């Protein structure tokens, strides 16, 4: 064993014979935590035994008979590879007639004289020992009947040849395998090889099919001239019956091989290592599969678990070991062994019970730099047991980052899907478990993206000129960019003509080779951007500038080398008009079938002037040529001479062959006919052939004219037919056509589906089940099943009305379907019919079912009538769809104030037989909102809402509307919330304000009366002296707050009051003759505004009443 490893080396060359070390080996690795074991390793020496000596008599047989040359190689390890050769070590030729079987034998379906030879030698090659063994040569002689009889007459016995009767043509028989059926087993994942070899004259052809299935397209291969069918990566789905069919002109035989795919154990769920902390729970799952089902056994540290030391924390439950409240002593290596008769699996799983505080493995203060608007990934690799929880924080006092903006991965990585500038900062990763906490800080910097703000632009330069491409780059100031230039995605040529500075690429003395795509690439350590431009190099403009135009048309067309299916066309090019001709397009016209219509024949390069043209038979060809340059196409050349090719048999058959019946007793065969060009000759016709697919009938054929349909009458109903349509003309037949499958006409199905039953899912949904009808009774292509269902009556009301049947069609062979949109609490009938391409079959007996109750619809109407001061009456109509038996109504209502706020909600139950209800003791002049709905045993239905208002007083009750015939109390409106009323109140308030202002103005005129002079003579300290500047009085201050005057009135400069200045009298400011005065003669009532009420006759002044008093009386 190698030191420091578990590798075991056996040197057979120096340490004895290989047989000494034959056996089963297994490796065990052990330490203080447990023991792990390897799979069993089987060591067997290779063997290449010699062939047993035997005397082989010459084989003489008649021409046409079958022959099997046995090989029977010696059994070696591994098995040898078999092949047949001659004495010159040349492989013997094989074909559909002569082939080697899987067992190494050489099979002849029938022999020919050229099969005569004396050196048929079977070789066995043992690859492992690099040796080849050979069998004794076998001599075979094939003779005619006359030669055979002469030989018999001479000296041969009957036992030394196969028979002397003439060999005639015969139908196939199988040489291997024998009988009509056989069995084959193969292991999952291997290559399934099935073989059928048949003899017969003529040589049979082998075909393969899978019964009740199709062969897998990408895994199926045919070997040995289709005698061997191989399916690679075989699985359980490939089990089934495979049929090989051998056919020649005299008959067909079949052999069925039943294949069973077995499987060595393979993993569905293999046990995995488990890390637990003390006190935790866990489980190991060992879930294999195989055929037969594998047997599972558990081992602990290489010892069967039944005899291993007991561990109270574990419990075995079949393919699972359940651990509960583990302790450190529970650490061990567990092995799961799954085995069946074809192999076994072994897997080790380490259950490690650890108690470790968290550790963060990512380096501290790692700096991450990310381009803005790209994802940022911040790593936080961690370890601990129990498994730590990870949290991320940003900044010193930030809160935990949530997953609505960030992505927290299971491995601890924090992802910022779109990093922005404000994502820059310090991020802290915190790992916690019950044993401790670990932290780590990382830094994130967001950089500006690199951009090309000035891109290179497309340029056209003449040869010998100079071109400059500009490429300006903007980048993050902390990143150092590198700018490089590429030409056609490669490095720039190492040429002094190319100059690169900071922002420009300059190409001097431009040549034709300098044309191409130039790319500017700007790289930083974090990102890369690029931009490209194309440089086109053109010839210098001559003087005078040439005229560029499409070429002139070719001329002098000539046909030479006339053959049956080809001809050579030559021409002379026209002027290219300063733009080289790049190609010539050759077109043809078939004046016999499509005169005047030109078709594309071929294209050749612009330097060719001849072309060999492939032709079709029986076409009257003429040709023309078009020249093309960079400017465009020339006009077509003149037409060449005509060339009529010879007729030939058709080389293709009609396409789109179909067989469909239009009536139950016919088969309509249709196809897409060949066009005249494809007919290859005169007298185009079609040979239509058909026979029943599942019978042994011979083909029936008929030749029809150039049509596209043929009707076969008198056929059985819906029977599969094999159909082929072959084209022919006066010269001969087209190749053998492909066989397609069609069906004769369909008829209506004969049988109704049985065992129809209904499962009611809910009040509106039911599921219907039925048994499928026999396939033979369908008499056509199964389209599906059609369900008819209708509501017979509603369980809550037995109304008679037109019955509307509903139809649902379920495609294919489904045997169940859902009926949606049913009405609750209803009586339904249902039947099922099978449907084919012809129509429906008979209906199954009606099945009756009832739907349960559902919630009702909303009441049909809700009206509020007869409003009074404290009551409202509600009238309603029951729900249009009760969907059951109504149990009661629920009425909820609540008041609404002037600000549209809702008051307390009142809930009221009303019997189901009522359609009118009066609510009493309501608030007067109050708006109410009502919510009304019905109930069944299934629950509450949809609600209907309405609003109504109690009246202001008895006089406010509106009379019934004569036109409508009923009062609409719900239409009454609270007057306080109406716009016209609010506007009226605002207008009244504005008028009052104007009246007050007029009153105050009139009061201010009180300084213009004679008593004022007396007031001026008394030095009243409350009156401010006249201002010097304008001769006006200062502000008058009254100690009483209710005195309205604030300003003194203006007087003339001589401080006298003139009569003409004011005609007001004292009576104007009093109330009649009883006005009161102060001691100084000043008027009291002007300031007090208070006066006892006088009799009406005491106030006979013709003056208008005092506005102040008028306002006082109003207030």
PDB file of N, CA and C in Angstrom, residues 969-1015:
ATOM      1  N   UNK A 969     -90.005  58.502  -1.027  1.00  0.00           N
ATOM      2  CA  UNK A 969     -89.438  59.139   0.162  1.00  0.00           C
ATOM      3  C   UNK A 969     -87.926  59.197   0.100  1.00  0.00           C
ATOM      4  N   UNK A 970     -87.338  58.234  -0.621  1.00  0.00           N
ATOM      5  CA  UNK A 970     -85.888  58.230  -0.687  1.00  0.00           C
ATOM      6  C   UNK A 970     -85.340  59.403  -1.450  1.00  0.00           C
ATOM      7  N   UNK A 971     -86.231  60.147  -2.198  1.00  0.00           N
ATOM      8  CA  UNK A 971     -85.776  61.289  -2.978  1.00  0.00           C
ATOM      9  C   UNK A 971     -85.778  62.581  -2.169  1.00  0.00           C
ATOM     10  N   UNK A 972     -86.426  62.602  -0.909  1.00  0.00           N
ATOM     11  CA  UNK A 972     -86.472  63.822  -0.132  1.00  0.00           C
ATOM     12  C   UNK A 972     -85.078  64.261   0.244  1.00  0.00           C
ATOM     13  N   UNK A 973     -84.884  65.616   0.314  1.00  0.00           N
ATOM     14  CA  UNK A 973     -83.544  66.166   0.521  1.00  0.00           C
ATOM     15  C   UNK A 973     -83.556  67.060   1.733  1.00  0.00           C
ATOM     16  N   UNK A 974     -82.537  67.025   2.566  1.00  0.00           N
ATOM     17  CA  UNK A 974     -82.348  67.911   3.711  1.00  0.00           C
ATOM     18  C   UNK A 974     -82.107  69.316   3.182  1.00  0.00           C
ATOM     19  N   UNK A 975     -83.018  70.281   3.551  1.00  0.00           N
ATOM     20  CA  UNK A 975     -82.916  71.634   2.988  1.00  0.00           C
ATOM     21  C   UNK A 975     -81.646  72.331   3.419  1.00  0.00           C
ATOM     22  N   UNK A 976     -81.145  71.977   4.642  1.00  0.00           N
ATOM     23  CA  UNK A 976     -79.946  72.659   5.158  1.00  0.00           C
ATOM     24  C   UNK A 976     -78.709  72.328   4.341  1.00  0.00           C
ATOM     25  N   UNK A 977     -78.769  71.258   3.530  1.00  0.00           N
ATOM     26  CA  UNK A 977     -77.590  70.878   2.741  1.00  0.00           C
ATOM     27  C   UNK A 977     -77.688  71.333   1.309  1.00  0.00           C
ATOM     28  N   UNK A 978     -78.781  72.114   0.935  1.00  0.00           N
ATOM     29  CA  UNK A 978     -78.963  72.510  -0.438  1.00  0.00           C
ATOM     30  C   UNK A 978     -78.221  73.799  -0.746  1.00  0.00           C
ATOM     31  N   UNK A 979     -77.678  73.923  -1.936  1.00  0.00           N
ATOM     32  CA  UNK A 979     -76.874  75.080  -2.310  1.00  0.00           C
ATOM     33  C   UNK A 979     -77.681  76.370  -2.358  1.00  0.00           C
ATOM     34  N   UNK A 980     -78.922  76.291  -2.872  1.00  0.00           N
ATOM     35  CA  UNK A 980     -79.719  77.538  -2.970  1.00  0.00           C
ATOM     36  C   UNK A 980     -80.021  78.127  -1.600  1.00  0.00           C
ATOM     37  N   UNK A 981     -80.255  77.237  -0.600  1.00  0.00           N
ATOM     38  CA  UNK A 981     -80.554  77.739   0.744  1.00  0.00           C
ATOM     39  C   UNK A 981     -79.314  78.389   1.354  1.00  0.00           C
ATOM     40  N   UNK A 982     -78.150  77.774   1.174  1.00  0.00           N
ATOM     41  CA  UNK A 982     -76.908  78.337   1.718  1.00  0.00           C
ATOM     42  C   UNK A 982     -76.629  79.692   1.057  1.00  0.00           C
ATOM     43  N   UNK A 983     -76.851  79.790  -0.265  1.00  0.00           N
ATOM     44  CA  UNK A 983     -76.645  81.076  -0.949  1.00  0.00           C
ATOM     45  C   UNK A 983     -77.573  82.165  -0.426  1.00  0.00           C
ATOM     46  N   UNK A 984     -78.847  81.816  -0.164  1.00  0.00           N
ATOM     47  CA  UNK A 984     -79.805  82.790   0.365  1.00  0.00           C
ATOM     48  C   UNK A 984     -79.367  83.317   1.718  1.00  0.00           C
ATOM     49  N   UNK A 985     -78.896  82.401   2.598  1.00  0.00           N
ATOM     50  CA  UNK A 985     -78.456  82.828   3.924  1.00  0.00           C
ATOM     51  C   UNK A 985     -77.239  83.741   3.817  1.00  0.00           C
ATOM     52  N   UNK A 986     -76.339  83.464   2.902  1.00  0.00           N
ATOM     53  CA  UNK A 986     -75.161  84.319   2.719  1.00  0.00           C
ATOM     54  C   UNK A 986     -75.585  85.711   2.242  1.00  0.00           C
ATOM     55  N   UNK A 987     -76.574  85.808   1.350  1.00  0.00           N
ATOM     56  CA  UNK A 987     -77.036  87.104   0.849  1.00  0.00           C
ATOM     57  C   UNK A 987     -77.662  87.935   1.971  1.00  0.00           C
ATOM     58  N   UNK A 988     -78.452  87.284   2.843  1.00  0.00           N
ATOM     59  CA  UNK A 988     -79.055  87.989   3.986  1.00  0.00           C
ATOM     60  C   UNK A 988     -77.975  88.523   4.905  1.00  0.00           C
ATOM     61  N   UNK A 989     -76.963  87.699   5.208  1.00  0.00           N
ATOM     62  CA  UNK A 989     -75.881  88.148   6.087  1.00  0.00           C
ATOM     63  C   UNK A 989     -75.143  89.334   5.476  1.00  0.00           C
ATOM     64  N   UNK A 990     -74.930  89.318   4.157  1.00  0.00           N
ATOM     65  CA  UNK A 990     -74.235  90.429   3.501  1.00  0.00           C
ATOM     66  C   UNK A 990     -75.054  91.724   3.576  1.00  0.00           C
ATOM     67  N   UNK A 991     -76.357  91.627   3.420  1.00  0.00           N
ATOM     68  CA  UNK A 991     -77.214  92.813   3.540  1.00  0.00           C
ATOM     69  C   UNK A 991     -77.168  93.398   4.938  1.00  0.00           C
ATOM     70  N   UNK A 992     -77.168  92.547   5.949  1.00  0.00           N
ATOM     71  CA  UNK A 992     -77.071  93.024   7.344  1.00  0.00           C
ATOM     72  C   UNK A 992     -75.757  93.748   7.557  1.00  0.00           C
ATOM     73  N   UNK A 993     -74.678  93.230   7.037  1.00  0.00           N
ATOM     74  CA  UNK A 993     -73.376  93.869   7.202  1.00  0.00           C
ATOM     75  C   UNK A 993     -73.353  95.247   6.548  1.00  0.00           C
ATOM     76  N   UNK A 994     -73.930  95.331   5.347  1.00  0.00           N
ATOM     77  CA  UNK A 994     -73.990  96.639   4.671  1.00  0.00           C
ATOM     78  C   UNK A 994     -74.804  97.633   5.490  1.00  0.00           C
ATOM     79  N   UNK A 995     -75.924  97.203   6.084  1.00  0.00           N
ATOM     80  CA  UNK A 995     -76.768  98.076   6.901  1.00  0.00           C
ATOM     81  C   UNK A 995     -76.029  98.599   8.110  1.00  0.00           C
ATOM     82  N   UNK A 996     -75.230  97.729   8.734  1.00  0.00           N
ATOM     83  CA  UNK A 996     -74.435  98.148   9.895  1.00  0.00           C
ATOM     84  C   UNK A 996     -73.420  99.210   9.491  1.00  0.00           C
ATOM     85  N   UNK A 997     -72.775  99.024   8.339  1.00  0.00           N
ATOM     86  CA  UNK A 997     -71.766  99.987   7.898  1.00  0.00           C
ATOM     87  C   UNK A 997     -72.410 101.352   7.637  1.00  0.00           C
ATOM     88  N   UNK A 998     -73.588 101.377   7.020  1.00  0.00           N
ATOM     89  CA  UNK A 998     -74.300 102.649   6.775  1.00  0.00           C
ATOM     90  C   UNK A 998     -74.638 103.343   8.079  1.00  0.00           C
ATOM     91  N   UNK A 999     -75.044 102.546   9.059  1.00  0.00           N
ATOM     92  CA  UNK A 999     -75.402 103.105  10.377  1.00  0.00           C
ATOM     93  C   UNK A 999     -74.209 103.767  11.030  1.00  0.00           C
ATOM     94  N   UNK A1000     -73.055 103.094  10.985  1.00  0.00           N
ATOM     95  CA  UNK A1000     -71.848 103.661  11.602  1.00  0.00           C
ATOM     96  C   UNK A1000     -71.431 104.951  10.918  1.00  0.00           C
ATOM     97  N   UNK A1001     -71.592 105.014   9.602  1.00  0.00           N
ATOM     98  CA  UNK A1001     -71.228 106.245   8.887  1.00  0.00           C
ATOM     99  C   UNK A1001     -72.108 107.411   9.331  1.00  0.00           C
ATOM    100  N   UNK A1002     -73.390 107.154   9.484  1.00  0.00           N
ATOM    101  CA  UNK A1002     -74.301 108.230   9.929  1.00  0.00           C
ATOM    102  C   UNK A1002     -73.972 108.668  11.337  1.00  0.00           C
ATOM    103  N   UNK A1003     -73.563 107.772  12.180  1.00  0.00           N
ATOM    104  CA  UNK A1003     -73.195 108.142  13.549  1.00  0.00           C
ATOM    105  C   UNK A1003     -71.992 109.080  13.549  1.00  0.00           C
ATOM    106  N   UNK A1004     -71.073 108.855  12.625  1.00  0.00           N
ATOM    107  CA  UNK A1004     -69.854 109.678  12.606  1.00  0.00           C
ATOM    108  C   UNK A1004     -70.146 111.138  12.263  1.00  0.00           C
ATOM    109  N   UNK A1005     -71.312 111.413  11.795  1.00  0.00           N
ATOM    110  CA  UNK A1005     -71.691 112.796  11.513  1.00  0.00           C
ATOM    111  C   UNK A1005     -72.151 113.560  12.770  1.00  0.00           C
ATOM    112  N   UNK A1006     -72.032 113.025  13.948  1.00  0.00           N
ATOM    113  CA  UNK A1006     -72.500 113.630  15.192  1.00  0.00           C
ATOM    114  C   UNK A1006     -71.724 114.847  15.620  1.00  0.00           C
ATOM    115  N   UNK A1007     -70.546 115.209  15.127  1.00  0.00           N
ATOM    116  CA  UNK A1007     -69.774 116.402  15.492  1.00  0.00           C
ATOM    117  C   UNK A1007     -70.305 117.664  14.864  1.00  0.00           C
ATOM    118  N   UNK A1008     -71.273 117.620  13.987  1.00  0.00           N
ATOM    119  CA  UNK A1008     -71.742 118.806  13.252  1.00  0.00           C
ATOM    120  C   UNK A1008     -73.086 119.308  13.822  1.00  0.00           C
ATOM    121  N   UNK A1009     -73.129 119.744  15.060  1.00  0.00           N
ATOM    122  CA  UNK A1009     -74.336 120.352  15.647  1.00  0.00           C
ATOM    123  C   UNK A1009     -73.904 121.449  16.614  1.00  0.00           C
ATOM    124  N   UNK A1010     -74.768 122.518  16.954  1.00  0.00           N
ATOM    125  CA  UNK A1010     -74.360 123.697  17.744  1.00  0.00           C
ATOM    126  C   UNK A1010     -73.861 123.348  19.109  1.00  0.00           C
ATOM    127  N   UNK A1011     -74.375 122.361  19.740  1.00  0.00           N
ATOM    128  CA  UNK A1011     -73.906 122.020  21.090  1.00  0.00           C
ATOM    129  C   UNK A1011     -72.424 121.775  21.102  1.00  0.00           C
ATOM    130  N   UNK A1012     -71.874 121.458  19.911  1.00  0.00           N
ATOM    131  CA  UNK A1012     -70.444 121.138  19.837  1.00  0.00           C
ATOM    132  C   UNK A1012     -69.592 122.299  20.289  1.00  0.00           C
ATOM    133  N   UNK A1013     -70.081 123.537  20.029  1.00  0.00           N
ATOM    134  CA  UNK A1013     -69.298 124.695  20.441  1.00  0.00           C
ATOM    135  C   UNK A1013     -69.172 124.732  21.947  1.00  0.00           C
ATOM    136  N   UNK A1014     -70.300 124.357  22.608  1.00  0.00           N
ATOM    137  CA  UNK A1014     -70.240 124.340  24.072  1.00  0.00           C
ATOM    138  C   UNK A1014     -69.286 123.284  24.560  1.00  0.00           C
ATOM    139  N   UNK A1015     -69.231 122.163  23.877  1.00  0.00           N
ATOM    140  CA  UNK A1015     -68.281 121.106  24.271  1.00  0.00           C
ATOM    141  C   UNK A1015     -66.870 121.568  24.077  1.00  0.00           C
TER     142      UNK A1015
END
